[in-house]
């Protein structure tokens, strides 16, 4: 076949663009806020200090001059307040404190493992290795360097109803605390078989409420392996199972064992995928065929 001018470099670039999915096939990126607002009366673990917000000044410094308006407030709280991150030093002597965590460890592909149907109303349910593997059968392998977010439903159902609903008690008795979490075998499976950066839940702890008061084994499995922990993650009902990048940005407290974090996700259907990357062979072969035609 004689060479022609029909297949110009522009045509070849268009074909490659179609193959790569670069010509408008994905939706505009979306931002999803995964953080609960911090306010007095919010749910706190019974042994932690209550959050206090004090207005220092709110008004015009010079009455009658709006340009002199000023607001300033004081905060008093535990490190582990609201939507927050646990640093490895929270349970591991000599491990990363908050200000020592590499910035790159605070972001990664997001995967949302929805286990609400398995949990139902069982406030002591512990998410198992099998639950995680069942999710992978549907959506693919949990990617390396990812951030699994475990959706129990507790956050969307009970957070705004207060501690009695969210924690099982509004007292300071930790023995009355109940909420779902991750089973130690599930945590160990993630450590041994999936290279994840952190694990997040929409509950107060990755350990079940019952285990948190007695034997917080999930903390003691994840944190020594530098798998960070996100607690009280909000709005997982707005997240897709895959296709997001999660950012968890805690206050950089020197020597801190944890801190409130602004957690959010960017969803654009291209930022992450579960499982090994699988090429679109049909598109690839058709592109190669047309390129061969172009140069013959």
mmCIF file of C-alpha atoms in Angstrom:
data_model
loop_
_atom_site.group_PDB
_atom_site.id
_atom_site.type_symbol
_atom_site.label_atom_id
_atom_site.label_comp_id
_atom_site.label_asym_id
_atom_site.label_seq_id
_atom_site.Cartn_x
_atom_site.Cartn_y
_atom_site.Cartn_z
ATOM 1 C CA UNK A 1 0.000 0.000 0.000
ATOM 2 C CA UNK A 2 1.407 3.384 -0.951
ATOM 3 C CA UNK A 3 2.053 5.881 1.766
ATOM 4 C CA UNK A 4 -0.467 8.709 1.872
ATOM 5 C CA UNK A 5 -0.907 11.955 3.701
ATOM 6 C CA UNK A 6 -4.236 10.775 5.136
ATOM 7 C CA UNK A 7 -2.662 9.635 8.398
ATOM 8 C CA UNK A 8 -1.061 12.836 9.599
ATOM 9 C CA UNK A 9 0.702 13.152 12.954
ATOM 10 C CA UNK A 10 -2.461 14.814 14.236
ATOM 11 C CA UNK A 11 -4.538 11.732 13.387
ATOM 12 C CA UNK A 12 -2.025 9.498 15.139
ATOM 13 C CA UNK A 13 -2.203 11.686 18.257
ATOM 14 C CA UNK A 14 -6.000 11.500 18.189
ATOM 15 C CA UNK A 15 -5.863 7.697 18.006
ATOM 16 C CA UNK A 16 -3.456 7.559 20.916
ATOM 17 C CA UNK A 17 -5.684 9.946 22.831
ATOM 18 C CA UNK A 18 -8.682 7.694 22.294
ATOM 19 C CA UNK A 19 -6.678 4.702 23.469
ATOM 20 C CA UNK A 20 -5.478 6.466 26.598
ATOM 21 C CA UNK A 21 -8.917 7.753 27.479
ATOM 22 C CA UNK A 22 -7.725 11.334 27.348
ATOM 23 C CA UNK A 23 -10.502 12.835 25.255
ATOM 24 C CA UNK A 24 -13.176 13.577 27.775
ATOM 25 C CA UNK A 25 -14.323 10.076 28.663
ATOM 26 C CA UNK A 26 -14.158 10.689 32.425
ATOM 27 C CA UNK A 27 -16.284 13.075 34.472
ATOM 28 C CA UNK A 28 -15.028 16.268 36.041
ATOM 29 C CA UNK A 29 -13.191 15.611 39.329
ATOM 30 C CA UNK A 30 -15.296 15.858 42.494
ATOM 31 C CA UNK A 31 -14.180 16.803 45.990
ATOM 32 C CA UNK A 32 -15.746 14.870 48.878
ATOM 33 C CA UNK A 33 -15.320 16.053 52.457
ATOM 34 C CA UNK A 34 -14.790 13.075 54.778
ATOM 35 C CA UNK A 35 -14.489 15.135 57.975
ATOM 36 C CA UNK A 36 -17.030 15.785 60.719
ATOM 37 C CA UNK A 37 -17.182 19.373 62.031
ATOM 38 C CA UNK A 38 -15.694 19.836 65.479
ATOM 39 C CA UNK A 39 -18.188 21.265 67.960
ATOM 40 C CA UNK A 40 -19.003 21.075 71.632
ATOM 41 C CA UNK A 41 -21.044 18.018 72.580
ATOM 42 C CA UNK A 42 -19.572 15.908 69.768
ATOM 43 C CA UNK A 43 -18.989 12.203 70.334
ATOM 44 C CA UNK A 44 -15.852 11.481 72.348
ATOM 45 C CA UNK A 45 -14.366 8.273 73.717
ATOM 46 C CA UNK A 46 -15.318 8.217 77.421
ATOM 47 C CA UNK A 47 -11.740 8.559 78.714
ATOM 48 C CA UNK A 48 -10.863 11.547 76.491
ATOM 49 C CA UNK A 49 -11.218 15.197 77.400
ATOM 50 C CA UNK A 50 -14.313 16.889 76.045
ATOM 51 C CA UNK A 51 -13.878 19.397 73.259
ATOM 52 C CA UNK A 52 -14.200 23.019 74.392
ATOM 53 C CA UNK A 53 -14.599 26.067 72.144
ATOM 54 C CA UNK A 54 -14.317 29.468 73.790
ATOM 55 C CA UNK A 55 -14.959 32.749 72.008
ATOM 56 C CA UNK A 56 -12.209 35.207 72.941
ATOM 57 C CA UNK A 57 -13.484 38.056 70.809
ATOM 58 C CA UNK A 58 -16.155 38.434 68.167
ATOM 59 C CA UNK A 59 -17.055 41.954 67.156
ATOM 60 C CA UNK A 60 -15.792 45.367 66.123
ATOM 61 C CA UNK A 61 -12.664 46.541 67.889
ATOM 62 C CA UNK A 62 -13.838 50.060 67.257
ATOM 63 C CA UNK A 63 -17.646 50.243 67.587
ATOM 64 C CA UNK A 64 -19.248 51.592 64.439
ATOM 65 C CA UNK A 65 -16.299 50.646 62.222
ATOM 66 C CA UNK A 66 -17.043 47.354 60.398
ATOM 67 C CA UNK A 67 -13.516 47.296 58.988
ATOM 68 C CA UNK A 68 -12.246 46.717 62.539
ATOM 69 C CA UNK A 69 -14.194 43.437 62.929
ATOM 70 C CA UNK A 70 -12.262 40.580 64.559
ATOM 71 C CA UNK A 71 -12.912 36.965 65.554
ATOM 72 C CA UNK A 72 -10.602 34.911 67.783
ATOM 73 C CA UNK A 73 -11.250 31.681 69.708
ATOM 74 C CA UNK A 74 -9.517 29.270 72.080
ATOM 75 C CA UNK A 75 -9.704 25.484 71.725
ATOM 76 C CA UNK A 76 -9.222 22.764 74.322
ATOM 77 C CA UNK A 77 -9.282 19.128 73.234
ATOM 78 C CA UNK A 78 -7.663 15.720 73.226
ATOM 79 C CA UNK A 79 -5.407 14.838 70.296
ATOM 80 C CA UNK A 80 -7.894 12.101 69.453
ATOM 81 C CA UNK A 81 -10.926 14.288 68.773
ATOM 82 C CA UNK A 82 -13.447 14.093 65.955
ATOM 83 C CA UNK A 83 -12.219 12.855 62.598
ATOM 84 C CA UNK A 84 -8.600 12.188 63.473
ATOM 85 C CA UNK A 85 -5.440 10.258 62.674
ATOM 86 C CA UNK A 86 -3.511 7.927 64.976
ATOM 87 C CA UNK A 87 0.264 8.019 64.588
ATOM 88 C CA UNK A 88 2.241 4.808 65.216
ATOM 89 C CA UNK A 89 3.613 6.298 68.462
ATOM 90 C CA UNK A 90 0.073 6.139 69.878
ATOM 91 C CA UNK A 91 0.761 2.470 70.753
ATOM 92 C CA UNK A 92 4.396 1.857 69.768
ATOM 93 C CA UNK A 93 7.374 3.281 71.692
ATOM 94 C CA UNK A 94 9.977 4.841 69.428
ATOM 95 C CA UNK A 95 7.698 4.788 66.360
ATOM 96 C CA UNK A 96 6.701 7.743 64.192
ATOM 97 C CA UNK A 97 5.147 10.579 66.114
ATOM 98 C CA UNK A 98 2.768 12.821 64.245
ATOM 99 C CA UNK A 99 5.378 15.311 63.025
ATOM 100 C CA UNK A 100 7.608 12.472 61.794
ATOM 101 C CA UNK A 101 5.115 10.893 59.393
ATOM 102 C CA UNK A 102 6.292 11.392 55.784
ATOM 103 C CA UNK A 103 3.883 13.598 53.850
ATOM 104 C CA UNK A 104 3.543 10.977 51.127
ATOM 105 C CA UNK A 105 2.160 8.546 53.701
ATOM 106 C CA UNK A 106 -0.890 10.761 54.182
ATOM 107 C CA UNK A 107 -2.390 10.272 50.729
ATOM 108 C CA UNK A 108 -3.151 7.325 48.472
ATOM 109 C CA UNK A 109 -5.749 5.593 46.305
ATOM 110 C CA UNK A 110 -8.999 5.212 48.195
ATOM 111 C CA UNK A 111 -11.069 2.042 48.331
ATOM 112 C CA UNK A 112 -14.347 1.899 50.248
ATOM 113 C CA UNK A 113 -15.225 -1.533 51.641
ATOM 114 C CA UNK A 114 -18.958 -1.492 52.384
ATOM 115 C CA UNK A 115 -19.874 -4.119 54.975
ATOM 116 C CA UNK A 116 -23.192 -2.662 56.153
ATOM 117 C CA UNK A 117 -25.208 -5.660 54.950
ATOM 118 C CA UNK A 118 -23.027 -8.030 56.960
ATOM 119 C CA UNK A 119 -23.118 -5.883 60.091
ATOM 120 C CA UNK A 120 -26.814 -5.074 60.230
ATOM 121 C CA UNK A 121 -27.584 -3.999 63.792
ATOM 122 C CA UNK A 122 -24.732 -5.971 65.339
ATOM 123 C CA UNK A 123 -22.820 -3.338 67.298
ATOM 124 C CA UNK A 124 -20.042 -5.830 68.099
ATOM 125 C CA UNK A 125 -19.418 -7.008 64.531
ATOM 126 C CA UNK A 126 -15.729 -7.390 63.591
ATOM 127 C CA UNK A 127 -14.834 -7.183 59.879
ATOM 128 C CA UNK A 128 -13.004 -10.350 58.864
ATOM 129 C CA UNK A 129 -10.405 -11.347 56.329
ATOM 130 C CA UNK A 130 -13.203 -13.062 54.406
ATOM 131 C CA UNK A 131 -15.199 -9.821 54.277
ATOM 132 C CA UNK A 132 -12.212 -8.082 52.687
ATOM 133 C CA UNK A 133 -11.671 -10.911 50.230
ATOM 134 C CA UNK A 134 -15.370 -10.905 49.309
ATOM 135 C CA UNK A 135 -15.022 -7.236 48.418
ATOM 136 C CA UNK A 136 -12.015 -8.037 46.235
ATOM 137 C CA UNK A 137 -13.993 -10.680 44.350
ATOM 138 C CA UNK A 138 -16.341 -7.916 43.227
ATOM 139 C CA UNK A 139 -14.003 -4.955 42.766
ATOM 140 C CA UNK A 140 -10.499 -6.363 42.384
ATOM 141 C CA UNK A 141 -7.372 -6.460 44.486
ATOM 142 C CA UNK A 142 -6.855 -3.705 47.061
ATOM 143 C CA UNK A 143 -4.014 -1.689 45.482
ATOM 144 C CA UNK A 144 -0.588 -1.206 47.015
ATOM 145 C CA UNK A 145 -0.115 2.091 48.879
ATOM 146 C CA UNK A 146 -3.872 2.501 49.119
ATOM 147 C CA UNK A 147 -6.146 3.685 51.917
ATOM 148 C CA UNK A 148 -8.989 1.240 52.642
ATOM 149 C CA UNK A 149 -11.973 2.945 54.256
ATOM 150 C CA UNK A 150 -14.323 0.522 56.002
ATOM 151 C CA UNK A 151 -17.962 1.578 55.820
ATOM 152 C CA UNK A 152 -19.911 0.087 58.714
ATOM 153 C CA UNK A 153 -22.778 2.570 58.433
ATOM 154 C CA UNK A 154 -22.291 3.686 62.044
ATOM 155 C CA UNK A 155 -21.213 7.176 61.045
ATOM 156 C CA UNK A 156 -24.039 7.958 58.660
ATOM 157 C CA UNK A 157 -26.639 6.341 60.925
ATOM 158 C CA UNK A 158 -25.628 7.446 64.398
ATOM 159 C CA UNK A 159 -22.974 10.212 64.516
ATOM 160 C CA UNK A 160 -25.468 13.054 64.660
ATOM 161 C CA UNK A 161 -27.660 11.212 67.192
ATOM 162 C CA UNK A 162 -25.091 11.532 69.970
ATOM 163 C CA UNK A 163 -23.008 9.165 72.113
ATOM 164 C CA UNK A 164 -25.823 6.855 73.237
ATOM 165 C CA UNK A 165 -26.488 5.865 69.622
ATOM 166 C CA UNK A 166 -22.922 6.107 68.299
ATOM 167 C CA UNK A 167 -21.042 4.588 71.252
ATOM 168 C CA UNK A 168 -23.738 2.597 73.012
ATOM 169 C CA UNK A 169 -23.477 4.746 76.131
ATOM 170 C CA UNK A 170 -23.431 8.365 77.200
ATOM 171 C CA UNK A 171 -21.557 7.518 80.407
ATOM 172 C CA UNK A 172 -17.826 7.348 81.130
ATOM 173 C CA UNK A 173 -17.937 3.572 81.605
ATOM 174 C CA UNK A 174 -15.790 2.117 78.797
ATOM 175 C CA UNK A 175 -17.240 -1.337 79.489
ATOM 176 C CA UNK A 176 -20.547 -0.137 78.047
ATOM 177 C CA UNK A 177 -19.048 1.040 74.740
ATOM 178 C CA UNK A 178 -20.195 -0.876 71.643
ATOM 179 C CA UNK A 179 -19.573 -0.248 67.937
ATOM 180 C CA UNK A 180 -18.320 -2.372 65.006
ATOM 181 C CA UNK A 181 -14.682 -2.568 63.984
ATOM 182 C CA UNK A 182 -12.024 -4.609 62.243
ATOM 183 C CA UNK A 183 -11.216 -8.141 63.405
ATOM 184 C CA UNK A 184 -7.543 -8.682 64.344
ATOM 185 C CA UNK A 185 -7.276 -11.403 61.680
ATOM 186 C CA UNK A 186 -8.512 -8.905 59.081
ATOM 187 C CA UNK A 187 -5.911 -6.387 60.231
ATOM 188 C CA UNK A 188 -3.153 -9.001 60.130
ATOM 189 C CA UNK A 189 -4.214 -10.074 56.629
ATOM 190 C CA UNK A 190 -3.927 -6.471 55.401
ATOM 191 C CA UNK A 191 -0.460 -6.152 56.945
ATOM 192 C CA UNK A 192 0.762 -9.471 55.561
ATOM 193 C CA UNK A 193 -0.838 -9.407 52.120
ATOM 194 C CA UNK A 194 -1.732 -5.835 51.112
ATOM 195 C CA UNK A 195 0.719 -2.945 51.314
ATOM 196 C CA UNK A 196 -1.646 -0.240 52.581
ATOM 197 C CA UNK A 197 -0.706 3.153 54.011
ATOM 198 C CA UNK A 198 -3.577 3.537 56.432
ATOM 199 C CA UNK A 199 -6.952 2.095 57.365
ATOM 200 C CA UNK A 200 -9.976 4.252 58.116
ATOM 201 C CA UNK A 201 -13.388 3.567 59.623
ATOM 202 C CA UNK A 202 -16.571 5.515 60.268
ATOM 203 C CA UNK A 203 -16.439 4.440 63.930
ATOM 204 C CA UNK A 204 -14.493 5.639 66.973
ATOM 205 C CA UNK A 205 -11.778 2.988 66.569
ATOM 206 C CA UNK A 206 -10.586 0.214 64.231
ATOM 207 C CA UNK A 207 -11.056 -2.120 67.200
ATOM 208 C CA UNK A 208 -14.643 -2.882 68.113
ATOM 209 C CA UNK A 209 -15.999 -0.845 71.020
ATOM 210 C CA UNK A 210 -15.836 -3.896 73.242
ATOM 211 C CA UNK A 211 -12.214 -4.649 72.274
ATOM 212 C CA UNK A 212 -11.132 -1.003 72.612
ATOM 213 C CA UNK A 213 -11.680 -1.165 76.368
ATOM 214 C CA UNK A 214 -10.024 -4.542 76.891
ATOM 215 C CA UNK A 215 -7.590 -5.586 74.169
ATOM 216 C CA UNK A 216 -7.116 -3.129 71.282
ATOM 217 C CA UNK A 217 -5.294 -5.687 69.149
ATOM 218 C CA UNK A 218 -6.023 -4.006 65.813
ATOM 219 C CA UNK A 219 -4.131 -0.897 66.935
ATOM 220 C CA UNK A 220 -1.266 -3.150 68.021
ATOM 221 C CA UNK A 221 -1.187 -4.908 64.642
ATOM 222 C CA UNK A 222 -1.470 -1.915 62.305
ATOM 223 C CA UNK A 223 0.596 0.786 64.012
ATOM 224 C CA UNK A 224 3.875 -1.188 64.501
ATOM 225 C CA UNK A 225 3.824 -1.704 60.714
ATOM 226 C CA UNK A 226 3.416 2.033 60.062
ATOM 227 C CA UNK A 227 -0.173 1.536 58.899
ATOM 228 C CA UNK A 228 -1.824 4.726 60.089
ATOM 229 C CA UNK A 229 -5.360 4.749 61.462
ATOM 230 C CA UNK A 230 -8.199 7.130 60.599
ATOM 231 C CA UNK A 231 -11.144 7.238 62.982
ATOM 232 C CA UNK A 232 -14.584 8.835 62.702
ATOM 233 C CA UNK A 233 -14.384 9.199 58.921
ATOM 234 C CA UNK A 234 -17.474 11.015 57.637
ATOM 235 C CA UNK A 235 -19.699 10.730 54.541
ATOM 236 C CA UNK A 236 -18.539 7.381 53.225
ATOM 237 C CA UNK A 237 -22.003 7.109 51.682
ATOM 238 C CA UNK A 238 -20.832 9.691 49.112
ATOM 239 C CA UNK A 239 -17.740 7.713 48.109
ATOM 240 C CA UNK A 240 -17.439 5.237 45.217
ATOM 241 C CA UNK A 241 -15.836 1.841 45.916
ATOM 242 C CA UNK A 242 -12.820 2.791 43.777
ATOM 243 C CA UNK A 243 -11.652 5.716 41.664
ATOM 244 C CA UNK A 244 -10.627 8.203 44.350
ATOM 245 C CA UNK A 245 -7.521 9.622 45.957
ATOM 246 C CA UNK A 246 -7.778 10.173 49.720
ATOM 247 C CA UNK A 247 -5.926 12.893 51.612
ATOM 248 C CA UNK A 248 -5.699 12.834 55.432
ATOM 249 C CA UNK A 249 -4.019 16.013 56.671
ATOM 250 C CA UNK A 250 -3.640 16.158 60.472
ATOM 251 C CA UNK A 251 -2.515 19.157 62.487
ATOM 252 C CA UNK A 252 1.279 18.828 62.657
ATOM 253 C CA UNK A 253 1.630 18.588 66.430
ATOM 254 C CA UNK A 254 5.221 18.197 67.577
ATOM 255 C CA UNK A 255 5.637 14.874 69.439
ATOM 256 C CA UNK A 256 1.938 14.177 68.937
ATOM 257 C CA UNK A 257 0.430 10.699 69.051
ATOM 258 C CA UNK A 258 -2.497 11.815 66.904
ATOM 259 C CA UNK A 259 -4.462 14.849 65.786
ATOM 260 C CA UNK A 260 -7.695 15.992 64.212
ATOM 261 C CA UNK A 261 -7.381 15.762 60.440
ATOM 262 C CA UNK A 262 -9.083 17.314 57.454
ATOM 263 C CA UNK A 263 -9.805 14.219 55.411
ATOM 264 C CA UNK A 264 -11.100 14.538 51.864
ATOM 265 C CA UNK A 265 -11.093 12.685 48.572
ATOM 266 C CA UNK A 266 -10.769 13.651 44.929
ATOM 267 C CA UNK A 267 -12.895 11.426 42.711
ATOM 268 C CA UNK A 268 -12.232 11.423 38.977
ATOM 269 C CA UNK A 269 -12.498 7.711 38.093
ATOM 270 C CA UNK A 270 -8.846 7.685 37.045
ATOM 271 C CA UNK A 271 -6.957 8.403 40.264
ATOM 272 C CA UNK A 272 -7.156 4.848 41.575
ATOM 273 C CA UNK A 273 -8.303 1.410 40.595
ATOM 274 C CA UNK A 274 -8.657 -1.781 42.561
ATOM 275 C CA UNK A 275 -6.742 -4.739 41.258
ATOM 276 C CA UNK A 276 -3.894 -4.968 38.801
ATOM 277 C CA UNK A 277 -4.024 -2.553 35.897
ATOM 278 C CA UNK A 278 -5.591 -4.335 32.933
ATOM 279 C CA UNK A 279 -5.086 -2.755 29.504
ATOM 280 C CA UNK A 280 -7.942 -2.320 27.076
ATOM 281 C CA UNK A 281 -6.667 -4.855 24.566
ATOM 282 C CA UNK A 282 -9.339 -4.141 21.961
ATOM 283 C CA UNK A 283 -8.508 -0.439 21.931
ATOM 284 C CA UNK A 284 -4.796 -1.165 21.950
ATOM 285 C CA UNK A 285 -4.936 -3.609 19.026
ATOM 286 C CA UNK A 286 -7.140 -1.332 16.955
ATOM 287 C CA UNK A 287 -4.768 1.566 17.574
ATOM 288 C CA UNK A 288 -1.729 -0.513 16.602
ATOM 289 C CA UNK A 289 -3.503 -1.728 13.437
ATOM 290 C CA UNK A 290 -4.341 1.803 12.324
ATOM 291 C CA UNK A 291 -0.810 2.972 13.064
ATOM 292 C CA UNK A 292 0.549 0.165 10.867
ATOM 293 C CA UNK A 293 -1.749 1.285 8.095
ATOM 294 C CA UNK A 294 -0.499 4.803 8.524
ATOM 295 C CA UNK A 295 3.135 3.907 7.881
ATOM 296 C CA UNK A 296 2.674 1.296 5.120
#
